[in-house]
Amino acid sequence: MNPLPVACAVPDEGPLSQRRFDEPAHPYRTPFARDRARVIHSRAFRRLAGKTQVFTERYSDHFRSRLTHTMEVAQIARSIAVALGLNQDLTETLALVHDIGHPPFGHAGERALDEAMRQYGLRFDHNLHALRIVDHFEMRYLKFRGVNLTLGVREGIIKHSRDYTPADHPELDEFFLDLRPPLEAQIIDLADEIAYLTADLDDGMEAGILSLSQVRDGVDLFERYYAPLEHEFPDAQAKLKFNEALRRMLNALVTDLIDQTAARTHEHRLTSLNQIRHWPERTCGFSPGMEALRMATKRFLYQNLYLGEELASAHREASDVIHRLFSWWMEDASRLPAGYAAQVGESGAARVVADYIAGMTDAYILQLDHELTGQSHRNPGPVTG
Ligand code: MG
């Protein structure tokens, strides 16, 4: 597949490379390469190492954390960007930053924090929180708060996975809410899905929650690659055949995404970023057949892993910890660390408490829950507050 017309990619110069506060151009790095460095050097990025991807309980030390998941997404997204001829630095930066706004305990933590905020008429959304982190909370510069990322990265942080309407979010006005995001941002959501659908089959099997026969019966896209291996390598270890099939499944998803995105661009004669933005739908996507297989895989994981019995108690515990600590600080906001307490007047207690909790690693919030409310937890693990 030939790369897309050059004008479909985000250029290194132009409006999307502009920063909130002017800075001189760097002699040898593109604006988006600089943003990649700013993300990697941020404190919020390092904390991804201590945050749950799916498994709150550490079934083993080779499970994905949110950091290693992020690196897998970056690897996949970069391959797609290279094949399509898109802006690689921008794509990689968006992948590395895509989960930076996630609170501890994965999606269970995000749900609990959102529930707690609703009691005060507010919401918690990890994309909006990610923007707060890079715009306000990271403190590495003398002249401004935040890390002063480019408009292209800030738009991608908000729009990579969902659309926000101008009516509901007037504060996001600068991010072209009526238009589709560039392909570099569109890739991220699907690279994220490819990464976690395959990784969670792997970790789910390793945890003993999913069985090989269950995956073979329930995931057609996996079985498509596993069945021939049974034939070709009858004596090989089942786990090796599993890994091989999973690898082929991942490759098939990536290849389909690249081919289909390029085909749609040609079919609709989209030859510039401006046309990509004005097209009524996102251009990046799978073929109808692969899309059906992707959806079926996702349904399987929801039924058998994410919403299954084995993880339910971990989800309940995560929710209890977050609700308990949220209430503890809301009872008396002066209990917050001084730096956070000082922001209550401007942002309101609920937002400040959510900001504080969202930044924590799993181990740190468990330790605080023990210290402040007396709860005991089985194995908080190493603390990296
Ligand atoms: Mg992700």
CSV table of C-alpha atoms and ligand atoms in Angstrom, one decimal:
chain,number,residue,atom,x,y,z
A,1,MET,CA,0.0,0.0,0.0
A,2,ASN,CA,1.4,3.4,-1.0
A,3,PRO,CA,1.6,6.1,1.7
A,4,LEU,CA,-1.1,8.7,1.6
A,5,PRO,CA,-0.6,12.0,-0.2
A,6,VAL,CA,1.9,14.1,1.8
A,7,ALA,CA,-0.7,16.8,2.5
A,8,CYS,CA,-2.8,14.4,4.5
A,9,ALA,CA,-0.2,14.4,7.3
A,10,VAL,CA,0.2,17.1,9.9
A,11,PRO,CA,3.1,19.3,8.9
A,12,ASP,CA,5.9,20.1,11.4
A,13,GLU,CA,5.3,23.8,10.7
A,14,GLY,CA,1.9,25.5,10.8
A,15,PRO,CA,-0.9,26.2,13.2
A,16,LEU,CA,-0.8,22.8,14.9
A,17,SER,CA,2.8,23.2,15.9
A,18,GLN,CA,2.0,26.5,17.8
A,19,ARG,CA,2.4,26.5,21.6
A,20,ARG,CA,0.3,28.2,24.2
A,21,PHE,CA,3.4,30.3,25.1
A,22,ASP,CA,5.8,31.2,22.4
A,23,GLU,CA,9.1,29.4,22.4
A,24,PRO,CA,11.9,29.7,19.9
A,25,ALA,CA,12.2,26.7,17.4
A,26,HIS,CA,14.7,24.0,18.3
A,27,PRO,CA,17.7,23.8,16.0
A,28,TYR,CA,17.4,20.0,15.3
A,29,ARG,CA,14.1,18.7,16.8
A,30,THR,CA,10.6,19.0,15.4
A,31,PRO,CA,8.0,20.6,17.6
A,32,PHE,CA,6.3,17.2,18.0
A,33,ALA,CA,9.5,15.4,18.9
A,34,ARG,CA,10.0,18.0,21.6
A,35,ASP,CA,6.5,17.2,22.9
A,36,ARG,CA,7.3,13.5,23.0
A,37,ALA,CA,10.3,14.3,25.2
A,38,ARG,CA,8.1,16.6,27.4
A,39,VAL,CA,5.6,13.8,27.9
A,40,ILE,CA,8.2,11.1,28.6
A,41,HIS,CA,9.9,13.4,31.2
A,42,SER,CA,6.7,14.2,33.0
A,43,ARG,CA,5.8,12.9,36.4
A,44,ALA,CA,2.4,11.8,35.3
A,45,PHE,CA,4.0,9.6,32.7
A,46,ARG,CA,6.3,7.9,35.2
A,47,ARG,CA,3.3,7.2,37.4
A,48,LEU,CA,1.8,5.1,34.7
A,49,ALA,CA,4.2,2.4,35.9
A,50,GLY,CA,2.2,2.1,39.1
A,51,LYS,CA,-1.3,2.2,37.6
A,52,THR,CA,-3.5,-0.7,36.7
A,53,GLN,CA,-4.3,-1.5,33.1
A,54,VAL,CA,-6.8,-4.3,33.8
A,55,PHE,CA,-5.5,-6.3,36.7
A,56,THR,CA,-5.5,-4.5,40.0
A,57,GLU,CA,-4.3,-7.6,41.7
A,58,ARG,CA,-0.9,-8.5,40.5
A,59,TYR,CA,-1.3,-12.0,39.3
A,60,SER,CA,2.3,-12.0,38.1
A,61,ASP,CA,5.1,-9.4,37.5
A,62,HIS,CA,4.9,-9.7,33.7
A,63,PHE,CA,1.4,-8.3,33.4
A,64,ARG,CA,0.8,-5.0,31.6
A,65,SER,CA,0.8,-1.9,33.6
A,66,ARG,CA,-0.6,1.3,32.1
A,67,LEU,CA,3.0,2.2,31.2
A,68,THR,CA,3.8,-0.9,29.3
A,69,HIS,CA,0.3,-0.8,27.6
A,70,THR,CA,1.2,2.8,26.6
A,71,MET,CA,4.4,1.6,25.0
A,72,GLU,CA,2.6,-1.1,23.1
A,73,VAL,CA,0.1,1.5,21.8
A,74,ALA,CA,3.0,3.7,20.7
A,75,GLN,CA,4.7,0.8,18.9
A,76,ILE,CA,1.6,-0.1,17.0
A,77,ALA,CA,0.6,3.5,16.3
A,78,ARG,CA,4.1,4.3,15.0
A,79,SER,CA,4.0,1.4,12.6
A,80,ILE,CA,0.7,2.6,11.2
A,81,ALA,CA,2.0,6.1,10.8
A,82,VAL,CA,5.1,5.0,9.0
A,83,ALA,CA,3.1,2.8,6.6
A,84,LEU,CA,0.6,5.6,5.8
A,85,GLY,CA,3.3,8.4,5.6
A,86,LEU,CA,1.8,10.4,8.5
A,87,ASN,CA,3.7,12.5,11.0
A,88,GLN,CA,5.5,9.9,13.2
A,89,ASP,CA,6.6,12.2,16.0
A,90,LEU,CA,3.1,13.5,16.5
A,91,THR,CA,1.6,10.0,16.3
A,92,GLU,CA,4.0,8.6,18.8
A,93,THR,CA,3.6,11.6,21.2
A,94,LEU,CA,-0.2,11.1,21.1
A,95,ALA,CA,0.2,7.4,21.9
A,96,LEU,CA,2.5,8.1,24.8
A,97,VAL,CA,0.2,10.7,26.3
A,98,HIS,CA,-3.1,8.9,25.6
A,99,ASP,CA,-3.6,7.4,29.0
A,100,ILE,CA,-1.9,10.0,31.2
A,101,GLY,CA,-5.1,11.2,32.6
A,102,HIS,CA,-6.2,7.8,34.0
A,103,PRO,CA,-6.7,7.5,37.8
A,104,PRO,CA,-5.5,4.5,39.8
A,105,PHE,CA,-7.3,1.1,39.4
A,106,GLY,CA,-8.1,1.3,35.6
A,107,HIS,CA,-11.6,1.8,34.4
A,108,ALA,CA,-13.1,0.8,37.8
A,109,GLY,CA,-11.2,3.8,39.3
A,110,GLU,CA,-12.4,6.1,36.6
A,111,ARG,CA,-16.0,5.0,37.1
A,112,ALA,CA,-15.8,5.5,40.9
A,113,LEU,CA,-14.2,9.0,40.6
A,114,ASP,CA,-16.9,10.0,38.1
A,115,GLU,CA,-19.7,8.8,40.4
A,116,ALA,CA,-18.1,10.7,43.3
A,117,MET,CA,-17.9,13.9,41.2
A,118,ARG,CA,-21.6,13.6,40.0
A,119,GLN,CA,-22.7,14.1,43.6
A,120,TYR,CA,-21.4,17.6,43.1
A,121,GLY,CA,-22.8,18.2,39.6
A,122,LEU,CA,-19.4,17.5,38.0
A,123,ARG,CA,-17.8,14.8,36.0
A,124,PHE,CA,-14.5,13.1,35.7
A,125,ASP,CA,-13.2,12.4,32.2
A,126,HIS,CA,-9.7,11.1,31.6
A,127,ASN,CA,-9.1,13.0,28.4
A,128,LEU,CA,-10.1,16.3,30.0
A,129,HIS,CA,-8.0,15.4,33.0
A,130,ALA,CA,-5.0,14.6,30.7
A,131,LEU,CA,-5.2,18.2,29.3
A,132,ARG,CA,-5.3,19.6,32.9
A,133,ILE,CA,-2.1,17.6,33.6
A,134,VAL,CA,-0.1,18.9,30.7
A,135,ASP,CA,-1.5,22.4,30.8
A,136,HIS,CA,-1.4,23.0,34.6
A,137,PHE,CA,0.0,20.3,36.9
A,138,GLU,CA,3.4,19.5,35.4
A,139,MET,CA,5.8,22.1,36.8
A,140,ARG,CA,9.1,22.1,34.9
A,141,TYR,CA,9.3,25.6,33.5
A,142,LEU,CA,10.0,28.9,35.2
A,143,LYS,CA,8.0,31.0,32.8
A,144,PHE,CA,4.7,29.1,32.7
A,145,ARG,CA,2.7,26.3,34.3
A,146,GLY,CA,2.4,23.0,32.5
A,147,VAL,CA,4.7,21.8,29.7
A,148,ASN,CA,3.4,24.0,26.9
A,149,LEU,CA,2.6,21.4,24.3
A,150,THR,CA,1.7,22.1,20.7
A,151,LEU,CA,-1.9,22.7,19.7
A,152,GLY,CA,-1.7,19.4,17.6
A,153,VAL,CA,-0.9,17.3,20.7
A,154,ARG,CA,-3.4,19.1,22.9
A,155,GLU,CA,-6.2,18.7,20.3
A,156,GLY,CA,-5.2,15.0,20.0
A,157,ILE,CA,-5.4,14.5,23.8
A,158,ILE,CA,-9.0,15.7,23.8
A,159,LYS,CA,-10.2,14.2,20.5
A,160,HIS,CA,-8.3,10.9,19.9
A,161,SER,CA,-11.0,8.6,21.3
A,162,ARG,CA,-14.3,10.6,21.3
A,163,ASP,CA,-16.0,13.7,20.1
A,164,TYR,CA,-17.0,16.6,22.3
A,165,THR,CA,-19.8,18.9,21.2
A,166,PRO,CA,-19.2,22.7,21.3
A,167,ALA,CA,-22.5,23.1,23.1
A,168,ASP,CA,-21.5,20.9,26.0
A,169,HIS,CA,-17.8,22.0,26.1
A,170,PRO,CA,-17.5,25.7,25.2
A,171,GLU,CA,-14.1,25.7,27.1
A,172,LEU,CA,-12.7,23.4,24.4
A,173,ASP,CA,-13.4,25.9,21.6
A,174,GLU,CA,-9.8,26.1,20.4
A,175,PHE,CA,-9.8,22.4,19.4
A,176,PHE,CA,-12.0,22.6,16.2
A,177,LEU,CA,-14.8,20.5,17.8
A,178,ASP,CA,-16.9,20.7,14.6
A,179,LEU,CA,-14.1,19.0,12.6
A,180,ARG,CA,-12.6,15.5,12.6
A,181,PRO,CA,-9.1,15.2,14.2
A,182,PRO,CA,-6.1,14.6,12.0
A,183,LEU,CA,-5.3,11.0,11.1
A,184,GLU,CA,-2.4,11.0,13.5
A,185,ALA,CA,-5.0,11.3,16.3
A,186,GLN,CA,-7.6,9.0,14.7
A,187,ILE,CA,-5.0,6.2,14.7
A,188,ILE,CA,-4.6,6.3,18.4
A,189,ASP,CA,-8.0,5.0,19.5
A,190,LEU,CA,-7.7,2.0,17.2
A,191,ALA,CA,-4.1,1.3,18.0
A,192,ASP,CA,-5.2,1.4,21.7
A,193,GLU,CA,-7.9,-1.2,20.9
A,194,ILE,CA,-5.5,-3.4,18.9
A,195,ALA,CA,-3.1,-3.3,21.8
A,196,TYR,CA,-5.5,-4.1,24.6
A,197,LEU,CA,-7.7,-6.6,22.8
A,198,THR,CA,-4.6,-8.8,22.2
A,199,ALA,CA,-2.8,-8.0,25.4
A,200,ASP,CA,-5.8,-8.8,27.6
A,201,LEU,CA,-6.3,-12.2,25.9
A,202,ASP,CA,-2.7,-12.8,26.8
A,203,ASP,CA,-2.9,-11.5,30.4
A,204,GLY,CA,-6.3,-13.1,30.9
A,205,MET,CA,-4.9,-16.5,30.0
A,206,GLU,CA,-1.8,-16.0,32.2
A,207,ALA,CA,-4.0,-15.1,35.1
A,208,GLY,CA,-5.9,-18.4,34.6
A,209,ILE,CA,-9.2,-16.5,34.1
A,210,LEU,CA,-9.5,-17.4,30.5
A,211,SER,CA,-8.8,-20.8,29.1
A,212,LEU,CA,-7.4,-21.7,25.7
A,213,SER,CA,-10.6,-23.6,24.7
A,214,GLN,CA,-12.7,-20.6,25.8
A,215,VAL,CA,-10.7,-18.2,23.7
A,216,ARG,CA,-10.7,-20.6,20.7
A,217,ASP,CA,-14.5,-21.0,20.9
A,218,GLY,CA,-15.3,-17.4,21.7
A,219,VAL,CA,-12.8,-15.3,19.6
A,220,ASP,CA,-13.1,-16.1,15.8
A,221,LEU,CA,-10.2,-13.8,14.9
A,222,PHE,CA,-8.0,-15.8,17.3
A,223,GLU,CA,-9.2,-19.2,16.1
A,224,ARG,CA,-8.6,-18.2,12.5
A,225,TYR,CA,-4.9,-18.2,13.3
A,226,TYR,CA,-4.8,-20.9,16.0
A,227,ALA,CA,-6.5,-23.7,14.1
A,228,PRO,CA,-3.9,-24.0,11.3
A,229,LEU,CA,-1.1,-24.0,13.9
A,230,GLU,CA,-2.6,-27.0,15.5
A,231,HIS,CA,-2.3,-28.7,12.2
A,232,GLU,CA,1.2,-27.5,11.4
A,233,PHE,CA,2.7,-27.9,14.8
A,234,PRO,CA,0.8,-30.7,16.6
A,235,ASP,CA,3.5,-31.3,19.1
A,236,ALA,CA,4.4,-27.7,20.0
A,237,GLN,CA,3.6,-26.3,23.4
A,238,ALA,CA,0.1,-24.9,23.5
A,239,LYS,CA,1.3,-21.6,25.0
A,240,LEU,CA,3.7,-21.1,22.1
A,241,LYS,CA,1.0,-21.7,19.6
A,242,PHE,CA,-1.2,-19.3,21.6
A,243,ASN,CA,1.5,-16.6,21.4
A,244,GLU,CA,2.0,-17.2,17.7
A,245,ALA,CA,-1.7,-17.0,16.9
A,246,LEU,CA,-2.0,-13.8,19.0
A,247,ARG,CA,0.9,-12.3,17.2
A,248,ARG,CA,-0.7,-13.1,13.8
A,249,MET,CA,-4.0,-11.7,15.1
A,250,LEU,CA,-2.4,-8.4,16.0
A,251,ASN,CA,-0.6,-8.2,12.7
A,252,ALA,CA,-3.8,-8.8,10.8
A,253,LEU,CA,-5.6,-6.0,12.7
A,254,VAL,CA,-2.8,-3.5,12.0
A,255,THR,CA,-2.5,-4.5,8.3
A,256,ASP,CA,-6.3,-4.3,7.8
A,257,LEU,CA,-6.4,-0.8,9.5
A,258,ILE,CA,-3.6,0.5,7.3
A,259,ASP,CA,-5.0,-0.9,4.1
A,260,GLN,CA,-8.6,0.2,4.8
A,261,THR,CA,-7.6,3.7,5.9
A,262,ALA,CA,-5.5,4.2,2.7
A,263,ALA,CA,-8.3,2.7,0.6
A,264,ARG,CA,-10.9,5.1,2.1
A,265,THR,CA,-8.7,8.1,1.5
A,266,HIS,CA,-8.3,7.1,-2.1
A,267,GLU,CA,-12.0,6.3,-2.6
A,268,HIS,CA,-13.2,9.6,-1.1
A,269,ARG,CA,-10.3,11.5,-2.9
A,270,LEU,CA,-9.1,12.9,0.4
A,271,THR,CA,-5.8,14.5,-0.5
A,272,SER,CA,-5.2,17.0,2.3
A,273,LEU,CA,-5.5,17.4,6.1
A,274,ASN,CA,-8.2,20.0,5.5
A,275,GLN,CA,-10.3,17.4,3.6
A,276,ILE,CA,-9.7,14.7,6.3
A,277,ARG,CA,-11.0,17.2,8.8
A,278,HIS,CA,-14.1,18.1,6.8
A,279,TRP,CA,-15.0,14.5,5.9
A,280,PRO,CA,-18.3,13.7,7.8
A,281,GLU,CA,-16.8,10.7,9.5
A,282,ARG,CA,-13.4,9.6,10.8
A,283,THR,CA,-11.4,8.1,7.9
A,284,CYS,CA,-9.3,5.8,9.9
A,285,GLY,CA,-10.9,2.4,10.4
A,286,PHE,CA,-11.2,-1.3,9.7
A,287,SER,CA,-12.8,-3.1,6.8
A,288,PRO,CA,-16.4,-4.2,7.6
A,289,GLY,CA,-15.3,-7.9,8.1
A,290,MET,CA,-12.5,-7.0,10.4
A,291,GLU,CA,-14.7,-4.5,12.3
A,292,ALA,CA,-17.2,-7.3,13.0
A,293,LEU,CA,-14.3,-9.5,14.3
A,294,ARG,CA,-13.0,-6.7,16.4
A,295,MET,CA,-16.4,-6.1,18.0
A,296,ALA,CA,-16.9,-9.8,18.7
A,297,THR,CA,-13.4,-9.9,20.4
A,298,LYS,CA,-14.3,-6.9,22.5
A,299,ARG,CA,-17.7,-8.5,23.5
A,300,PHE,CA,-15.9,-11.7,24.5
A,301,LEU,CA,-13.5,-9.8,26.7
A,302,TYR,CA,-16.3,-7.8,28.4
A,303,GLN,CA,-18.3,-10.9,29.1
A,304,ASN,CA,-15.5,-13.1,30.2
A,305,LEU,CA,-12.8,-10.8,31.7
A,306,TYR,CA,-13.7,-7.1,32.3
A,307,LEU,CA,-17.1,-7.8,33.8
A,308,GLY,CA,-16.4,-11.4,34.9
A,309,GLU,CA,-16.6,-12.7,38.4
A,310,GLU,CA,-12.9,-13.0,39.0
A,311,LEU,CA,-12.2,-9.2,38.7
A,312,ALA,CA,-15.5,-8.2,40.4
A,313,SER,CA,-14.1,-8.1,43.9
A,314,ALA,CA,-11.0,-6.1,42.8
A,315,HIS,CA,-13.4,-3.6,41.1
A,316,ARG,CA,-15.5,-3.3,44.3
A,317,GLU,CA,-12.4,-2.7,46.4
A,318,ALA,CA,-11.2,-0.1,44.0
A,319,SER,CA,-14.5,1.7,44.0
A,320,ASP,CA,-14.7,1.5,47.9
A,321,VAL,CA,-11.2,3.0,48.3
A,322,ILE,CA,-11.9,5.9,45.9
A,323,HIS,CA,-15.3,6.7,47.4
A,324,ARG,CA,-14.0,6.5,51.0
A,325,LEU,CA,-11.1,8.8,50.4
A,326,PHE,CA,-13.1,11.2,48.3
A,327,SER,CA,-15.6,11.6,51.1
A,328,TRP,CA,-12.8,11.9,53.7
A,329,TRP,CA,-11.3,14.9,52.0
A,330,MET,CA,-14.7,16.4,51.1
A,331,GLU,CA,-15.7,16.3,54.8
A,332,ASP,CA,-12.8,18.7,55.5
A,333,ALA,CA,-10.8,20.0,52.5
A,334,SER,CA,-8.2,21.4,54.9
A,335,ARG,CA,-7.0,17.7,55.3
A,336,LEU,CA,-5.6,18.0,51.8
A,337,PRO,CA,-1.8,18.6,51.3
A,338,ALA,CA,-1.1,22.3,51.4
A,339,GLY,CA,-0.6,22.7,47.7
A,340,TYR,CA,-4.0,21.2,46.9
A,341,ALA,CA,-5.8,22.9,49.7
A,342,ALA,CA,-4.6,26.2,48.3
A,343,GLN,CA,-6.5,25.5,45.0
A,344,VAL,CA,-9.9,24.9,46.6
A,345,GLY,CA,-10.9,28.5,46.5
A,346,GLU,CA,-10.4,28.8,42.8
A,347,SER,CA,-11.4,25.3,41.5
A,348,GLY,CA,-13.8,24.1,44.2
A,349,ALA,CA,-13.1,21.2,46.6
A,350,ALA,CA,-14.6,18.4,44.5
A,351,ARG,CA,-12.4,19.2,41.5
A,352,VAL,CA,-9.3,19.5,43.6
A,353,VAL,CA,-9.9,16.2,45.5
A,354,ALA,CA,-10.5,14.5,42.1
A,355,ASP,CA,-7.3,16.0,40.7
A,356,TYR,CA,-5.4,14.7,43.8
A,357,ILE,CA,-6.8,11.2,43.6
A,358,ALA,CA,-6.4,10.9,39.9
A,359,GLY,CA,-2.7,11.5,40.1
A,360,MET,CA,-2.1,8.6,42.5
A,361,THR,CA,-0.7,5.2,41.8
A,362,ASP,CA,-2.6,2.1,42.9
A,363,ALA,CA,0.0,1.4,45.7
A,364,TYR,CA,0.0,5.0,46.9
A,365,ILE,CA,-3.8,5.3,47.2
A,366,LEU,CA,-4.0,2.0,49.1
A,367,GLN,CA,-1.3,3.2,51.5
A,368,LEU,CA,-3.2,6.5,52.1
A,369,ASP,CA,-6.4,4.6,52.6
A,370,HIS,CA,-4.7,2.6,55.3
A,371,GLU,CA,-3.0,5.6,57.0
A,372,LEU,CA,-6.0,8.0,56.8
A,373,THR,CA,-9.1,5.8,57.3
A,374,GLY,CA,-7.5,2.7,58.9
A,375,GLN,CA,-8.5,0.3,56.1
A,376,SER,CA,-6.2,-2.7,55.8
A,377,HIS,CA,-5.4,-4.0,52.3
A,378,ARG,CA,-3.8,-7.4,51.5
A,379,ASN,CA,-0.8,-6.4,49.5
A,380,PRO,CA,-0.4,-2.8,48.6
A,381,GLY,CA,3.0,-3.6,46.9
A,382,PRO,CA,5.8,-1.1,46.6
A,383,VAL,CA,4.9,2.5,47.1
A,384,THR,CA,5.8,5.0,44.5
A,385,GLY,CA,4.0,8.1,45.6
B,1,MG,MG,-5.2,3.0,26.5
